[in-house]
Short mmCIF file of C-alpha atoms in Angstrom, two decimals:
data_model
loop_
_atom_site.label_atom_id
_atom_site.label_comp_id
_atom_site.label_asym_id
_atom_site.label_seq_id
_atom_site.Cartn_x
_atom_site.Cartn_y
_atom_site.Cartn_z
CA UNK A 1 -30.41 -14.95 2.95
CA UNK A 2 -30.10 -14.79 6.75
CA UNK A 3 -27.19 -16.80 8.12
CA UNK A 4 -26.94 -18.84 11.27
CA UNK A 5 -24.61 -17.42 13.96
CA UNK A 6 -20.96 -18.06 13.23
CA UNK A 7 -19.43 -21.07 15.00
CA UNK A 8 -16.88 -20.44 17.73
CA UNK A 9 -13.20 -21.36 17.56
CA UNK A 10 -12.27 -24.76 18.99
CA UNK A 11 -11.78 -24.56 22.76
CA UNK A 12 -7.97 -24.75 22.71
CA UNK A 13 -7.72 -22.14 19.94
CA UNK A 14 -10.20 -19.87 21.73
CA UNK A 15 -8.21 -20.05 24.98
CA UNK A 16 -4.95 -19.18 23.21
CA UNK A 17 -6.49 -16.28 21.27
CA UNK A 18 -8.21 -14.93 24.38
CA UNK A 19 -4.88 -14.75 26.20
CA UNK A 20 -3.31 -12.85 23.29
CA UNK A 21 -6.36 -10.62 22.89
CA UNK A 22 -6.34 -9.59 26.55
CA UNK A 23 -2.69 -8.60 26.21
CA UNK A 24 -3.53 -6.43 23.19
CA UNK A 25 -6.61 -4.86 24.81
CA UNK A 26 -4.58 -3.98 27.90
CA UNK A 27 -2.48 -1.60 25.80
CA UNK A 28 -5.38 0.78 25.19
CA UNK A 29 -7.36 2.99 27.58
CA UNK A 30 -10.50 2.27 25.55
CA UNK A 31 -10.92 -1.40 24.59
CA UNK A 32 -12.64 -0.46 21.33
CA UNK A 33 -9.32 0.96 20.10
CA UNK A 34 -7.90 -2.58 20.05
CA UNK A 35 -10.15 -3.67 17.17
CA UNK A 36 -7.59 -3.27 14.36
CA UNK A 37 -4.85 -5.32 16.03
CA UNK A 38 -7.41 -7.94 17.12
CA UNK A 39 -8.47 -8.36 13.51
CA UNK A 40 -4.82 -8.97 12.61
CA UNK A 41 -4.68 -11.48 15.46
CA UNK A 42 -7.57 -13.58 14.17
CA UNK A 43 -6.16 -13.24 10.66
CA UNK A 44 -2.90 -14.74 11.91
CA UNK A 45 -4.89 -17.80 13.01
CA UNK A 46 -6.92 -18.48 9.88
CA UNK A 47 -5.17 -16.44 7.19
CA UNK A 48 -8.25 -14.28 6.75
CA UNK A 49 -11.00 -12.71 8.86
CA UNK A 50 -13.79 -15.26 8.97
CA UNK A 51 -17.25 -14.88 10.48
CA UNK A 52 -15.86 -16.77 13.47
CA UNK A 53 -13.06 -14.20 13.77
CA UNK A 54 -15.57 -11.36 13.58
CA UNK A 55 -17.64 -12.98 16.34
CA UNK A 56 -14.55 -13.40 18.51
CA UNK A 57 -13.53 -9.73 18.16
CA UNK A 58 -17.07 -8.56 18.86
CA UNK A 59 -17.29 -10.64 22.03
CA UNK A 60 -13.87 -9.57 23.31
CA UNK A 61 -14.62 -5.86 22.79
CA UNK A 62 -18.33 -5.82 23.61
CA UNK A 63 -19.24 -4.72 20.08
CA UNK A 64 -21.83 -5.98 17.64
CA UNK A 65 -20.76 -8.16 14.73
CA UNK A 66 -22.12 -5.42 12.44
CA UNK A 67 -19.70 -2.90 13.97
CA UNK A 68 -16.76 -5.26 13.48
CA UNK A 69 -17.84 -6.14 9.95
CA UNK A 70 -17.99 -2.45 9.03
CA UNK A 71 -14.32 -2.10 9.94
CA UNK A 72 -13.26 -5.34 8.22
CA UNK A 73 -14.89 -4.33 4.97
CA UNK A 74 -13.40 -0.82 5.07
CA UNK A 75 -9.71 -1.76 5.24
CA UNK A 76 -8.16 -3.69 2.36
CA UNK A 77 -5.47 -5.19 4.62
CA UNK A 78 -8.03 -7.63 5.97
CA UNK A 79 -8.85 -10.61 3.79
CA UNK A 80 -12.44 -11.80 3.58
CA UNK A 81 -11.83 -15.27 2.18
CA UNK A 82 -9.12 -17.97 2.36
CA UNK A 83 -6.09 -16.88 0.39
CA UNK A 84 -2.50 -17.78 -0.36
CA UNK A 85 0.51 -18.13 1.88
CA UNK A 86 2.09 -15.16 0.10
CA UNK A 87 0.21 -12.03 -0.88
CA UNK A 88 1.88 -10.62 -3.99
CA UNK A 89 0.78 -7.05 -4.56
CA UNK A 90 1.73 -5.13 -7.69
CA UNK A 91 1.56 -1.36 -7.42
CA UNK A 92 -0.49 -0.02 -10.32
CA UNK A 93 -0.70 3.56 -9.13
CA UNK A 94 0.43 6.30 -11.47
CA UNK A 95 4.23 6.24 -11.35
CA UNK A 96 4.65 2.49 -10.92
CA UNK A 97 2.10 1.96 -13.70
CA UNK A 98 3.95 4.09 -16.26
CA UNK A 99 7.27 2.57 -15.19
CA UNK A 100 5.98 -0.94 -15.91
CA UNK A 101 3.62 -1.90 -13.09
CA UNK A 102 0.69 -2.49 -15.42
CA UNK A 103 2.81 -4.77 -17.61
CA UNK A 104 4.05 -6.69 -14.55
CA UNK A 105 0.50 -7.19 -13.27
CA UNK A 106 -0.79 -8.37 -16.67
CA UNK A 107 2.06 -10.83 -17.14
CA UNK A 108 1.72 -12.22 -13.61
CA UNK A 109 -1.99 -12.81 -14.15
CA UNK A 110 -1.21 -14.82 -17.27
CA UNK A 111 1.79 -16.56 -15.70
CA UNK A 112 -0.10 -17.63 -12.57
CA UNK A 113 -3.43 -18.22 -14.28
CA UNK A 114 -5.37 -16.05 -11.83
CA UNK A 115 -7.10 -12.69 -11.87
CA UNK A 116 -7.04 -9.86 -9.38
CA UNK A 117 -7.43 -11.25 -5.84
CA UNK A 118 -7.11 -14.75 -7.28
CA UNK A 119 -5.19 -17.54 -5.55
CA UNK A 120 -3.14 -20.21 -7.29
CA UNK A 121 -4.34 -23.81 -7.05
CA UNK A 122 -1.43 -24.77 -4.80
CA UNK A 123 -2.50 -22.14 -2.27
CA UNK A 124 0.84 -20.37 -2.38
CA UNK A 125 0.15 -17.07 -4.13
CA UNK A 126 -2.66 -14.54 -3.97
CA UNK A 127 -2.18 -11.84 -6.61
CA UNK A 128 -3.64 -8.37 -6.34
CA UNK A 129 -3.07 -4.89 -7.64
CA UNK A 130 -2.50 -2.40 -4.86
CA UNK A 131 -2.37 1.34 -4.46
CA UNK A 132 0.69 3.46 -3.76
CA UNK A 133 3.30 1.89 -1.47
CA UNK A 134 5.10 5.21 -0.89
CA UNK A 135 8.11 3.83 -2.74
CA UNK A 136 7.83 5.77 -5.99
CA UNK A 137 11.58 6.31 -6.20
CA UNK A 138 11.98 2.53 -6.63
CA UNK A 139 9.19 2.08 -9.18
CA UNK A 140 7.88 -0.29 -10.27
CA UNK A 141 7.43 -1.97 -6.89
CA UNK A 142 6.05 -5.38 -5.96
CA UNK A 143 5.27 -6.25 -2.34
CA UNK A 144 5.14 -9.75 -0.86
CA UNK A 145 3.40 -9.84 2.53
CA UNK A 146 4.16 -6.09 2.77
CA UNK A 147 7.91 -6.45 2.17
CA UNK A 148 9.46 -4.46 -0.69
CA UNK A 149 10.77 -5.82 -3.96
CA UNK A 150 11.98 -2.75 -5.82
CA UNK A 151 12.72 -1.91 -9.46
CA UNK A 152 10.92 -4.94 -10.80
CA UNK A 153 10.43 -6.11 -14.37
CA UNK A 154 7.96 -8.68 -15.72
CA UNK A 155 10.74 -11.28 -15.85
CA UNK A 156 12.04 -10.61 -12.34
CA UNK A 157 8.48 -10.66 -10.96
CA UNK A 158 7.81 -14.02 -12.60
CA UNK A 159 11.03 -15.43 -11.14
CA UNK A 160 9.95 -14.11 -7.75
CA UNK A 161 6.59 -15.89 -7.72
CA UNK A 162 8.15 -19.07 -9.11
CA UNK A 163 10.68 -19.11 -6.25
CA UNK A 164 7.91 -18.54 -3.73
CA UNK A 165 5.94 -21.48 -5.10
CA UNK A 166 8.91 -23.85 -5.08
CA UNK A 167 10.08 -22.86 -1.61
CA UNK A 168 13.31 -21.14 -2.66
CA UNK A 169 14.69 -18.55 -0.26
CA UNK A 170 13.49 -15.12 -1.29
CA UNK A 171 15.08 -11.95 0.11
CA UNK A 172 13.32 -8.56 -0.06
CA UNK A 173 15.18 -5.62 -1.54
CA UNK A 174 15.05 -3.95 1.88
CA UNK A 175 13.37 -4.55 5.17
CA UNK A 176 12.94 -7.62 7.32
CA UNK A 177 13.29 -11.18 6.01
CA UNK A 178 10.20 -12.56 4.34
CA UNK A 179 7.71 -14.58 6.38
CA UNK A 180 4.31 -16.10 5.71
CA UNK A 181 1.13 -14.07 5.62
CA UNK A 182 -0.07 -15.49 8.95
CA UNK A 183 3.27 -14.63 10.58
CA UNK A 184 3.06 -11.13 9.13
CA UNK A 185 -0.45 -10.71 10.54
CA UNK A 186 0.73 -11.64 14.02
CA UNK A 187 3.50 -9.03 13.84
CA UNK A 188 0.93 -6.43 12.72
CA UNK A 189 -1.18 -7.41 15.72
CA UNK A 190 1.61 -6.03 17.87
CA UNK A 191 3.60 -9.11 18.83
CA UNK A 192 7.39 -9.06 18.44
CA UNK A 193 9.16 -10.62 15.51
CA UNK A 194 11.28 -13.18 17.32
CA UNK A 195 13.23 -14.46 14.32
CA UNK A 196 16.98 -14.02 14.83
CA UNK A 197 18.21 -10.81 13.20
CA UNK A 198 14.79 -9.82 11.84
CA UNK A 199 14.54 -6.50 13.66
CA UNK A 200 18.16 -5.51 13.02
CA UNK A 201 17.83 -6.13 9.28
CA UNK A 202 14.97 -3.74 8.68
CA UNK A 203 17.33 -1.05 7.37
CA UNK A 204 16.48 2.51 6.38
CA UNK A 205 15.67 4.53 3.32
CA UNK A 206 17.50 3.82 0.10
CA UNK A 207 19.76 6.25 -1.78
CA UNK A 208 16.99 7.46 -4.09
CA UNK A 209 14.88 8.47 -1.08
CA UNK A 210 17.70 10.45 0.52
CA UNK A 211 18.72 12.71 -2.35
CA UNK A 212 16.57 15.59 -1.08
CA UNK A 213 18.09 15.30 2.39
CA UNK A 214 21.61 15.26 0.97
CA UNK A 215 20.84 18.35 -1.09
CA UNK A 216 19.53 20.11 2.01
CA UNK A 217 22.71 19.27 3.87
CA UNK A 218 24.85 20.60 1.03
CA UNK A 219 26.36 17.22 0.24
CA UNK A 220 25.26 17.49 -3.40
CA UNK A 221 25.15 20.43 -5.78
CA UNK A 222 21.72 21.13 -7.18
CA UNK A 223 21.38 20.82 -10.94
CA UNK A 224 20.30 23.98 -12.70
CA UNK A 225 17.07 23.30 -14.55
CA UNK A 226 15.93 26.85 -15.39
CA UNK A 227 18.21 29.75 -16.31
CA UNK A 228 18.56 32.56 -13.81
CA UNK A 229 16.42 35.60 -14.55
CA UNK A 230 19.52 37.80 -14.87
CA UNK A 231 20.83 35.54 -17.63
CA UNK A 232 17.70 35.69 -19.78
CA UNK A 233 18.29 37.86 -22.84
CA UNK A 234 15.35 39.82 -24.20
CA UNK A 235 15.01 40.47 -27.89
CA UNK A 236 12.88 43.52 -27.06
CA UNK A 237 13.12 45.95 -24.13
CA UNK A 238 11.31 44.86 -20.98
CA UNK A 239 7.78 46.20 -20.61
CA UNK A 240 4.83 45.85 -18.34
CA UNK A 241 2.68 42.95 -19.52
CA UNK A 242 -0.81 43.70 -20.71
CA UNK A 243 -3.77 41.76 -19.35
CA UNK A 244 -3.78 39.70 -22.55
CA UNK A 245 -0.23 38.45 -21.98
CA UNK A 246 0.79 35.53 -19.73
CA UNK A 247 3.10 36.47 -16.91
CA UNK A 248 5.08 33.24 -17.04
CA UNK A 249 6.60 31.44 -19.99
CA UNK A 250 5.67 28.18 -18.21
CA UNK A 251 1.94 28.86 -18.44
CA UNK A 252 0.18 27.06 -21.24
CA UNK A 253 -2.33 29.13 -23.26
CA UNK A 254 -5.79 28.75 -21.80
CA UNK A 255 -9.17 29.47 -23.29
CA UNK A 256 -9.95 32.31 -20.92
CA UNK A 257 -11.37 35.73 -21.63
CA UNK A 258 -7.84 37.19 -21.55
CA UNK A 259 -6.40 34.82 -24.15
CA UNK A 260 -9.43 34.04 -26.29
CA UNK A 261 -10.15 36.70 -28.92
CA UNK A 262 -13.74 35.47 -29.16
CA UNK A 263 -14.35 36.46 -25.52
CA UNK A 264 -12.66 39.86 -25.08
CA UNK A 265 -14.90 41.23 -22.37
CA UNK A 266 -13.06 39.73 -19.41
CA UNK A 267 -14.35 37.62 -16.56
CA UNK A 268 -17.48 38.52 -14.65
CA UNK A 269 -16.80 40.12 -11.27
CA UNK A 270 -20.03 38.98 -9.67
CA UNK A 271 -22.10 35.90 -10.28
CA UNK A 272 -24.58 36.64 -13.02
CA UNK A 273 -22.96 39.86 -14.21
#
């Protein structure tokens, strides 16, 4: 059904957001480029991107609400409905999943009594499964408001959400100290994190991420996985392989014309031949 135009922000909120929005827009040669940070800005006010937030961004950037909505619905980092103070995302992409991410997500759903994108009754936790966090060497990974909690288990993840709900101090495995979702959104909008020591504590890559670099620098000796060719002993004299033989011992047999006795003619050279 058609909806009435979205209401505006209260006057004092509108004035404050306009001042921040003009600062953000001034960073770009084309005002349209400021849309993503402006969406974070309105999300920092309400905790999600409401119809009022969409109207505000459209008016500030001289866009239609349809154009702004198209962007909001494309990116998963923008919420479309009121959610929790802490966004708990469990990586269920391939490596985290096989390392226990699926089990963590299932147990958290039962423990919190919510489904995917569900929010607890106290408004503290919104649970969701998320795609790769580029932290596979610390799998399985849970993120809270985009801060890393590495090498999790179902029990540690349940302790984590319990501490968040009771207000206990929670420290990420690496990165800046944890803050609320609205505070995180304001930082993503491009405003400085003014908490004492927050910037200095961001840290760098962990040891697991740096193994390749250390190998390249010669600080570690590479493990030998495959024997050198000169060390391979042949039971029969070397010979030129026939077309029916695989050139590598690492190739699995495939049902091709070269390996399938039922199709000895070989592949067609031209389509239809």
